[in-house]
Amino acid sequence: MLKKYFSKENICWIIFAAVIFTLITFLMNVGVIGSYYQITLYNICINVILAVSLNLIIGVCGQFSLGHAGFMCIGAYSAAIVVRSMSNLLGFALGVGIGIVISTIAALIVSIPTLRLRGDYLAIATLGFSEIIRIIVLNLKITNGAAGLSGIAKLTTWPLLFVLMVASIVIVTNFSRSRQGRACISIREDEIASEAMGINTTRYKTTAFVIGAALASVAGALYACNFYVIKPDLFTFNKSIDILVMVVFGGMGSMTGSVIAAAFIGVLNMLLQNFSSIRMVIYGVVLVAIMIFRPGGLLGTKEFTFSALLHRKRKEKGRK
């Protein structure tokens, strides 16, 4: 059992994550990454969680969902309401837990009837559900309606954000490589054939949908405790499209691609801040160019693995 978890590849990933964390922490401490760049970095990490969680639903399971902003909204407001009363990490943890529970219940309510739909019909159903959540939030007293919530304590720190981002990637990657994940991939490739082989397609699609919703809720909590203010207008249809763009851009089914796409789009948005008048035009042209030359996304369904890298080095040594 220990050999399974402490394989060469896992040890390489642990070292890689530790090096990235240490390097970025050092750059923050010496002032190379200032407050402006930290905002971009935090946005990228939150977007990585959102993109990876949606990729589980769309890329691994093949279900076209446009309701991710709704689950992010649930997590953001749950954390904000609790943190305003308990401005500490315990309050944040409680808010995250409440958001996950509510998102899980909401995901179950929407997934069981709607995941029997396919393609555009499923997308419209999940989009409608996301709008229902936003309208409910807009009309509740506890959420302060259209004015939103302000004065939220900034509890999102770099170590907390990095740990939750890595945990999200690990959860989604392990699920996609598990027996349940392989069942989801078979559903993505051919749902009718999967049903004929005895796979309970509704069960596995619901499982993937719930996990994706819970992680989106965590991303919403991190977002709320980083930007002090949240409003219902932040979680509209456009937000779901932004997350979808990152998934398609990186490659549907590739978690590595989602991470790269979130980082690339985050940096691109930062660089285009000074060109507000033509920002969306440039942004659109870049995305169209990528889709023309790489229609399957940057990585398609491929993943970067240290095992493949080590195997390639062994081959090169064998040839020599």
Tab-separated table of C-alpha atoms in Angstrom:
chain	number	residue	atom	x	y	z
A	1	MET	CA	0.000	0.000	0.000
A	2	LEU	CA	2.774	2.446	0.939
A	3	LYS	CA	4.640	1.579	-2.255
A	4	LYS	CA	1.540	2.526	-4.249
A	5	TYR	CA	1.258	5.979	-2.673
A	6	PHE	CA	4.996	6.666	-2.573
A	7	SER	CA	5.825	5.668	-6.120
A	8	LYS	CA	8.497	7.546	-8.078
A	9	GLU	CA	5.889	9.572	-9.940
A	10	ASN	CA	4.051	10.621	-6.766
A	11	ILE	CA	7.332	11.595	-5.093
A	12	CYS	CA	8.228	13.671	-8.170
A	13	TRP	CA	4.852	15.463	-7.996
A	14	ILE	CA	5.290	16.157	-4.272
A	15	ILE	CA	8.747	17.627	-4.885
A	16	PHE	CA	7.446	19.638	-7.856
A	17	ALA	CA	4.561	21.112	-5.819
A	18	ALA	CA	6.905	21.920	-2.916
A	19	VAL	CA	9.361	23.673	-5.254
A	20	ILE	CA	6.597	25.756	-6.886
A	21	PHE	CA	5.163	26.745	-3.498
A	22	THR	CA	8.581	27.634	-2.058
A	23	LEU	CA	9.614	29.613	-5.127
A	24	ILE	CA	6.423	31.691	-5.273
A	25	THR	CA	6.508	32.271	-1.496
A	26	PHE	CA	10.099	33.488	-1.784
A	27	LEU	CA	9.220	35.842	-4.658
A	28	MET	CA	6.348	37.253	-2.596
A	29	ASN	CA	8.569	37.813	0.434
A	30	VAL	CA	11.251	39.659	-1.521
A	31	GLY	CA	8.679	41.833	-3.290
A	32	VAL	CA	9.114	40.504	-6.840
A	33	ILE	CA	5.467	39.428	-6.836
A	34	GLY	CA	3.753	42.561	-5.545
A	35	SER	CA	0.138	43.057	-4.492
A	36	TYR	CA	-1.040	43.597	-8.086
A	37	TYR	CA	0.540	40.371	-9.316
A	38	GLN	CA	-0.704	38.553	-6.218
A	39	ILE	CA	-4.278	39.373	-7.230
A	40	THR	CA	-3.591	37.802	-10.630
A	41	LEU	CA	-1.966	34.780	-9.000
A	42	TYR	CA	-4.912	34.271	-6.648
A	43	ASN	CA	-7.341	34.566	-9.561
A	44	ILE	CA	-5.380	31.964	-11.502
A	45	CYS	CA	-5.473	29.501	-8.578
A	46	ILE	CA	-9.224	29.973	-8.098
A	47	ASN	CA	-9.764	29.533	-11.835
A	48	VAL	CA	-7.686	26.339	-11.777
A	49	ILE	CA	-10.093	24.851	-9.220
A	50	LEU	CA	-13.087	25.941	-11.313
A	51	ALA	CA	-11.624	24.674	-14.592
A	52	VAL	CA	-10.521	21.311	-13.179
A	53	SER	CA	-13.897	20.728	-11.509
A	54	LEU	CA	-15.826	21.586	-14.693
A	55	ASN	CA	-13.441	19.448	-16.750
A	56	LEU	CA	-14.487	16.482	-14.628
A	57	ILE	CA	-18.092	17.039	-15.723
A	58	ILE	CA	-17.489	17.971	-19.365
A	59	GLY	CA	-14.136	16.448	-20.282
A	60	VAL	CA	-14.211	13.195	-18.310
A	61	CYS	CA	-17.940	12.473	-18.164
A	62	GLY	CA	-18.972	14.219	-21.377
A	63	GLN	CA	-21.877	16.201	-19.862
A	64	PHE	CA	-22.213	19.734	-21.227
A	65	SER	CA	-22.954	21.876	-18.154
A	66	LEU	CA	-23.349	25.653	-17.976
A	67	GLY	CA	-24.340	25.846	-14.319
A	68	HIS	CA	-20.948	26.080	-12.655
A	69	ALA	CA	-21.360	29.747	-11.732
A	70	GLY	CA	-24.403	28.791	-9.657
A	71	PHE	CA	-22.417	26.415	-7.462
A	72	MET	CA	-19.644	28.984	-7.137
A	73	CYS	CA	-22.295	31.477	-6.013
A	74	ILE	CA	-23.527	29.082	-3.304
A	75	GLY	CA	-19.999	28.616	-1.950
A	76	ALA	CA	-19.220	32.337	-2.041
A	77	TYR	CA	-22.336	33.416	-0.164
A	78	SER	CA	-22.146	30.555	2.343
A	79	ALA	CA	-18.575	31.481	3.270
A	80	ALA	CA	-19.293	35.231	3.267
A	81	ILE	CA	-22.301	34.957	5.592
A	82	VAL	CA	-20.444	32.771	8.100
A	83	VAL	CA	-17.168	34.705	7.934
A	84	ARG	CA	-18.922	38.011	8.642
A	85	SER	CA	-19.904	36.517	12.010
A	86	MET	CA	-16.742	34.446	12.593
A	87	SER	CA	-13.763	36.222	11.048
A	88	ASN	CA	-11.259	33.410	11.474
A	89	LEU	CA	-10.173	30.185	9.806
A	90	LEU	CA	-12.741	28.209	11.801
A	91	GLY	CA	-15.481	30.403	10.352
A	92	PHE	CA	-14.006	29.954	6.894
A	93	ALA	CA	-13.912	26.162	7.310
A	94	LEU	CA	-17.501	26.175	8.557
A	95	GLY	CA	-18.583	28.356	5.627
A	96	VAL	CA	-16.830	26.064	3.155
A	97	GLY	CA	-18.491	23.028	4.752
A	98	ILE	CA	-21.955	24.599	4.595
A	99	GLY	CA	-21.361	25.602	0.969
A	100	ILE	CA	-20.307	22.057	0.042
A	101	VAL	CA	-23.394	20.573	1.730
A	102	ILE	CA	-25.789	23.006	0.027
A	103	SER	CA	-24.037	22.565	-3.342
A	104	THR	CA	-24.171	18.783	-3.004
A	105	ILE	CA	-27.901	18.849	-2.242
A	106	ALA	CA	-28.526	21.291	-5.091
A	107	ALA	CA	-26.413	19.180	-7.465
A	108	LEU	CA	-28.378	16.060	-6.558
A	109	ILE	CA	-31.685	17.877	-7.067
A	110	VAL	CA	-30.688	19.146	-10.497
A	111	SER	CA	-28.631	16.176	-11.696
A	112	ILE	CA	-31.026	13.281	-11.152
A	113	PRO	CA	-33.716	14.635	-13.536
A	114	THR	CA	-31.546	16.694	-15.923
A	115	LEU	CA	-28.660	14.269	-16.519
A	116	ARG	CA	-31.069	12.072	-18.433
A	117	LEU	CA	-30.881	14.831	-21.039
A	118	ARG	CA	-27.989	15.134	-23.482
A	119	GLY	CA	-26.101	17.780	-25.421
A	120	ASP	CA	-27.729	21.197	-25.810
A	121	TYR	CA	-30.750	20.208	-23.716
A	122	LEU	CA	-28.548	19.491	-20.700
A	123	ALA	CA	-26.664	22.764	-21.194
A	124	ILE	CA	-29.927	24.756	-21.238
A	125	ALA	CA	-31.231	22.930	-18.141
A	126	THR	CA	-28.053	23.567	-16.099
A	127	LEU	CA	-27.949	27.180	-17.291
A	128	GLY	CA	-31.530	27.638	-16.094
A	129	PHE	CA	-30.623	26.120	-12.739
A	130	SER	CA	-27.692	28.523	-12.359
A	131	GLU	CA	-29.975	31.476	-13.043
A	132	ILE	CA	-32.493	30.168	-10.486
A	133	ILE	CA	-29.753	30.171	-7.826
A	134	ARG	CA	-28.727	33.717	-8.751
A	135	ILE	CA	-32.325	34.972	-8.615
A	136	ILE	CA	-32.874	33.311	-5.227
A	137	VAL	CA	-29.727	34.976	-3.883
A	138	LEU	CA	-30.880	38.260	-5.393
A	139	ASN	CA	-34.149	38.148	-3.426
A	140	LEU	CA	-33.002	36.897	-0.017
A	141	LYS	CA	-32.551	39.259	2.938
A	142	ILE	CA	-29.635	37.305	4.359
A	143	THR	CA	-27.677	37.871	1.126
A	144	ASN	CA	-28.543	41.604	1.058
A	145	GLY	CA	-30.126	41.353	-2.386
A	146	ALA	CA	-28.604	43.199	-5.326
A	147	ALA	CA	-26.287	45.214	-3.065
A	148	GLY	CA	-24.431	42.039	-2.134
A	149	LEU	CA	-22.262	41.495	0.925
A	150	SER	CA	-19.284	43.633	1.876
A	151	GLY	CA	-16.802	43.758	4.722
A	152	ILE	CA	-15.835	40.108	4.278
A	153	ALA	CA	-12.605	39.284	6.097
A	154	LYS	CA	-9.669	38.462	3.829
A	155	LEU	CA	-8.895	34.923	4.934
A	156	THR	CA	-7.699	33.574	1.590
A	157	THR	CA	-3.945	33.265	2.018
A	158	TRP	CA	-1.389	31.891	-0.414
A	159	PRO	CA	-0.685	28.664	1.572
A	160	LEU	CA	-4.428	27.964	2.014
A	161	LEU	CA	-5.147	28.680	-1.638
A	162	PHE	CA	-2.267	26.518	-2.867
A	163	VAL	CA	-3.224	23.569	-0.641
A	164	LEU	CA	-6.881	23.654	-1.744
A	165	MET	CA	-5.884	24.001	-5.398
A	166	VAL	CA	-3.542	20.997	-5.212
A	167	ALA	CA	-6.169	19.019	-3.276
A	168	SER	CA	-8.758	19.762	-5.988
A	169	ILE	CA	-6.405	18.601	-8.737
A	170	VAL	CA	-5.566	15.426	-6.788
A	171	ILE	CA	-9.252	14.634	-6.142
A	172	VAL	CA	-10.274	15.069	-9.780
A	173	THR	CA	-7.215	13.260	-11.170
A	174	ASN	CA	-7.619	10.283	-8.824
A	175	PHE	CA	-11.326	10.073	-9.604
A	176	SER	CA	-10.723	10.124	-13.369
A	177	ARG	CA	-8.178	7.296	-13.015
A	178	SER	CA	-10.380	5.190	-10.722
A	179	ARG	CA	-12.920	2.547	-11.705
A	180	GLN	CA	-15.680	5.161	-11.482
A	181	GLY	CA	-13.637	7.527	-13.621
A	182	ARG	CA	-13.124	4.898	-16.320
A	183	ALA	CA	-16.880	4.306	-16.287
A	184	CYS	CA	-17.394	8.055	-16.811
A	185	ILE	CA	-14.948	8.018	-19.730
A	186	SER	CA	-16.869	5.140	-21.313
A	187	ILE	CA	-20.074	7.174	-20.922
A	188	ARG	CA	-18.360	10.104	-22.636
A	189	GLU	CA	-17.269	7.952	-25.550
A	190	ASP	CA	-20.571	6.078	-26.049
A	191	GLU	CA	-23.370	6.269	-23.505
A	192	ILE	CA	-25.579	3.694	-25.252
A	193	ALA	CA	-22.761	1.139	-25.368
A	194	SER	CA	-21.990	1.830	-21.694
A	195	GLU	CA	-25.597	1.146	-20.733
A	196	ALA	CA	-25.535	-2.046	-22.804
A	197	MET	CA	-22.472	-3.187	-20.808
A	198	GLY	CA	-24.384	-2.745	-17.549
A	199	ILE	CA	-22.962	0.618	-16.419
A	200	ASN	CA	-25.370	2.694	-14.353
A	201	THR	CA	-24.869	5.868	-16.367
A	202	THR	CA	-27.119	8.079	-14.235
A	203	ARG	CA	-25.248	7.098	-11.064
A	204	TYR	CA	-21.792	7.851	-12.445
A	205	LYS	CA	-22.855	11.083	-14.128
A	206	THR	CA	-24.449	12.222	-10.883
A	207	THR	CA	-21.293	11.376	-8.918
A	208	ALA	CA	-19.098	13.411	-11.273
A	209	PHE	CA	-21.591	16.289	-11.233
A	210	VAL	CA	-21.705	16.387	-7.420
A	211	ILE	CA	-17.893	16.348	-7.067
A	212	GLY	CA	-17.581	19.150	-9.627
A	213	ALA	CA	-20.258	21.204	-7.849
A	214	ALA	CA	-18.598	20.769	-4.442
A	215	LEU	CA	-15.211	21.929	-5.772
A	216	ALA	CA	-16.834	24.918	-7.494
A	217	SER	CA	-18.345	25.810	-4.119
A	218	VAL	CA	-14.858	25.734	-2.542
A	219	ALA	CA	-13.592	28.064	-5.288
A	220	GLY	CA	-16.489	30.434	-4.561
A	221	ALA	CA	-15.588	30.515	-0.848
A	222	LEU	CA	-11.964	31.358	-1.674
A	223	TYR	CA	-13.141	34.074	-4.038
A	224	ALA	CA	-15.440	35.666	-1.441
A	225	CYS	CA	-12.736	35.712	1.252
A	226	ASN	CA	-10.228	37.288	-1.100
A	227	PHE	CA	-12.099	40.236	-2.637
A	228	TYR	CA	-14.038	41.531	0.394
A	229	VAL	CA	-17.246	42.130	-1.643
A	230	ILE	CA	-19.535	39.788	-3.575
A	231	LYS	CA	-22.657	40.549	-5.612
A	232	PRO	CA	-25.085	38.355	-7.595
A	233	ASP	CA	-23.874	40.033	-10.801
A	234	LEU	CA	-20.524	38.261	-10.412
A	235	PHE	CA	-22.123	34.841	-10.975
A	236	THR	CA	-24.028	35.313	-14.206
A	237	PHE	CA	-24.045	33.290	-17.430
A	238	ASN	CA	-20.825	35.042	-18.461
A	239	LYS	CA	-18.957	33.494	-15.522
A	240	SER	CA	-19.996	29.994	-16.583
A	241	ILE	CA	-18.798	30.773	-20.109
A	242	ASP	CA	-15.429	32.005	-18.773
A	243	ILE	CA	-14.923	28.694	-16.959
A	244	LEU	CA	-16.034	26.738	-20.040
A	245	VAL	CA	-13.527	28.655	-22.193
A	246	MET	CA	-10.677	27.548	-19.921
A	247	VAL	CA	-11.766	23.896	-20.178
A	248	VAL	CA	-12.081	23.967	-23.974
A	249	PHE	CA	-8.906	26.027	-24.349
A	250	GLY	CA	-6.798	23.592	-22.339
A	251	GLY	CA	-8.373	20.450	-23.741
A	252	MET	CA	-11.474	18.612	-22.595
A	253	GLY	CA	-10.346	15.684	-20.480
A	254	SER	CA	-6.884	17.049	-19.687
A	255	MET	CA	-6.360	18.347	-16.147
A	256	THR	CA	-2.882	19.554	-17.101
A	257	GLY	CA	-4.484	21.498	-19.934
A	258	SER	CA	-6.970	23.123	-17.547
A	259	VAL	CA	-4.143	24.309	-15.288
A	260	ILE	CA	-2.164	25.710	-18.230
A	261	ALA	CA	-5.263	27.367	-19.720
A	262	ALA	CA	-6.221	29.004	-16.408
A	263	ALA	CA	-2.679	30.353	-16.032
A	264	PHE	CA	-2.494	31.552	-19.654
A	265	ILE	CA	-5.881	33.287	-19.610
A	266	GLY	CA	-5.115	34.854	-16.224
A	267	VAL	CA	-1.842	36.316	-17.500
A	268	LEU	CA	-3.506	37.385	-20.770
A	269	ASN	CA	-6.229	39.272	-18.899
A	270	MET	CA	-3.575	40.991	-16.788
A	271	LEU	CA	-1.573	42.075	-19.844
A	272	LEU	CA	-4.692	43.414	-21.577
A	273	GLN	CA	-5.740	45.610	-18.640
A	274	ASN	CA	-4.137	48.636	-20.318
A	275	PHE	CA	-6.049	48.010	-23.558
A	276	SER	CA	-9.581	48.118	-22.179
A	277	SER	CA	-11.094	49.406	-25.426
A	278	ILE	CA	-9.832	46.496	-27.517
A	279	ARG	CA	-9.271	44.000	-24.716
A	280	MET	CA	-12.152	41.662	-25.570
A	281	VAL	CA	-11.311	41.864	-29.288
A	282	ILE	CA	-7.720	40.711	-28.701
A	283	TYR	CA	-8.945	38.112	-26.217
A	284	GLY	CA	-11.422	36.750	-28.764
A	285	VAL	CA	-8.861	36.696	-31.594
A	286	VAL	CA	-6.399	34.710	-29.457
A	287	LEU	CA	-9.076	32.157	-28.552
A	288	VAL	CA	-10.269	31.832	-32.157
A	289	ALA	CA	-6.672	31.321	-33.341
A	290	ILE	CA	-6.118	28.579	-30.768
A	291	MET	CA	-9.349	26.835	-31.767
A	292	ILE	CA	-8.385	26.981	-35.465
A	293	PHE	CA	-4.877	25.609	-35.045
A	294	ARG	CA	-5.602	23.402	-32.013
A	295	PRO	CA	-9.312	22.466	-32.205
A	296	GLY	CA	-8.883	19.863	-29.474
A	297	GLY	CA	-7.399	22.434	-27.108
A	298	LEU	CA	-3.773	22.901	-26.120
A	299	LEU	CA	-3.284	19.328	-24.890
A	300	GLY	CA	-6.418	17.546	-26.103
A	301	THR	CA	-6.850	14.629	-23.701
A	302	LYS	CA	-3.137	14.277	-22.959
A	303	GLU	CA	-1.657	14.653	-19.476
A	304	PHE	CA	1.838	15.548	-18.366
A	305	THR	CA	3.233	12.713	-16.228
A	306	PHE	CA	6.662	12.153	-14.741
A	307	SER	CA	6.352	8.442	-15.509
A	308	ALA	CA	6.193	9.192	-19.251
A	309	LEU	CA	9.187	11.503	-18.901
A	310	LEU	CA	11.179	8.845	-17.037
A	311	HIS	CA	10.149	6.230	-19.615
A	312	ARG	CA	11.351	8.476	-22.455
A	313	LYS	CA	14.731	8.949	-20.751
A	314	ARG	CA	15.071	5.184	-20.366
A	315	LYS	CA	14.362	4.739	-24.073
A	316	GLU	CA	17.003	7.319	-24.986
A	317	LYS	CA	19.550	5.578	-22.753
A	318	GLY	CA	18.645	2.234	-24.341
A	319	ARG	CA	19.224	3.604	-27.838
A	320	LYS	CA	22.604	5.003	-26.843
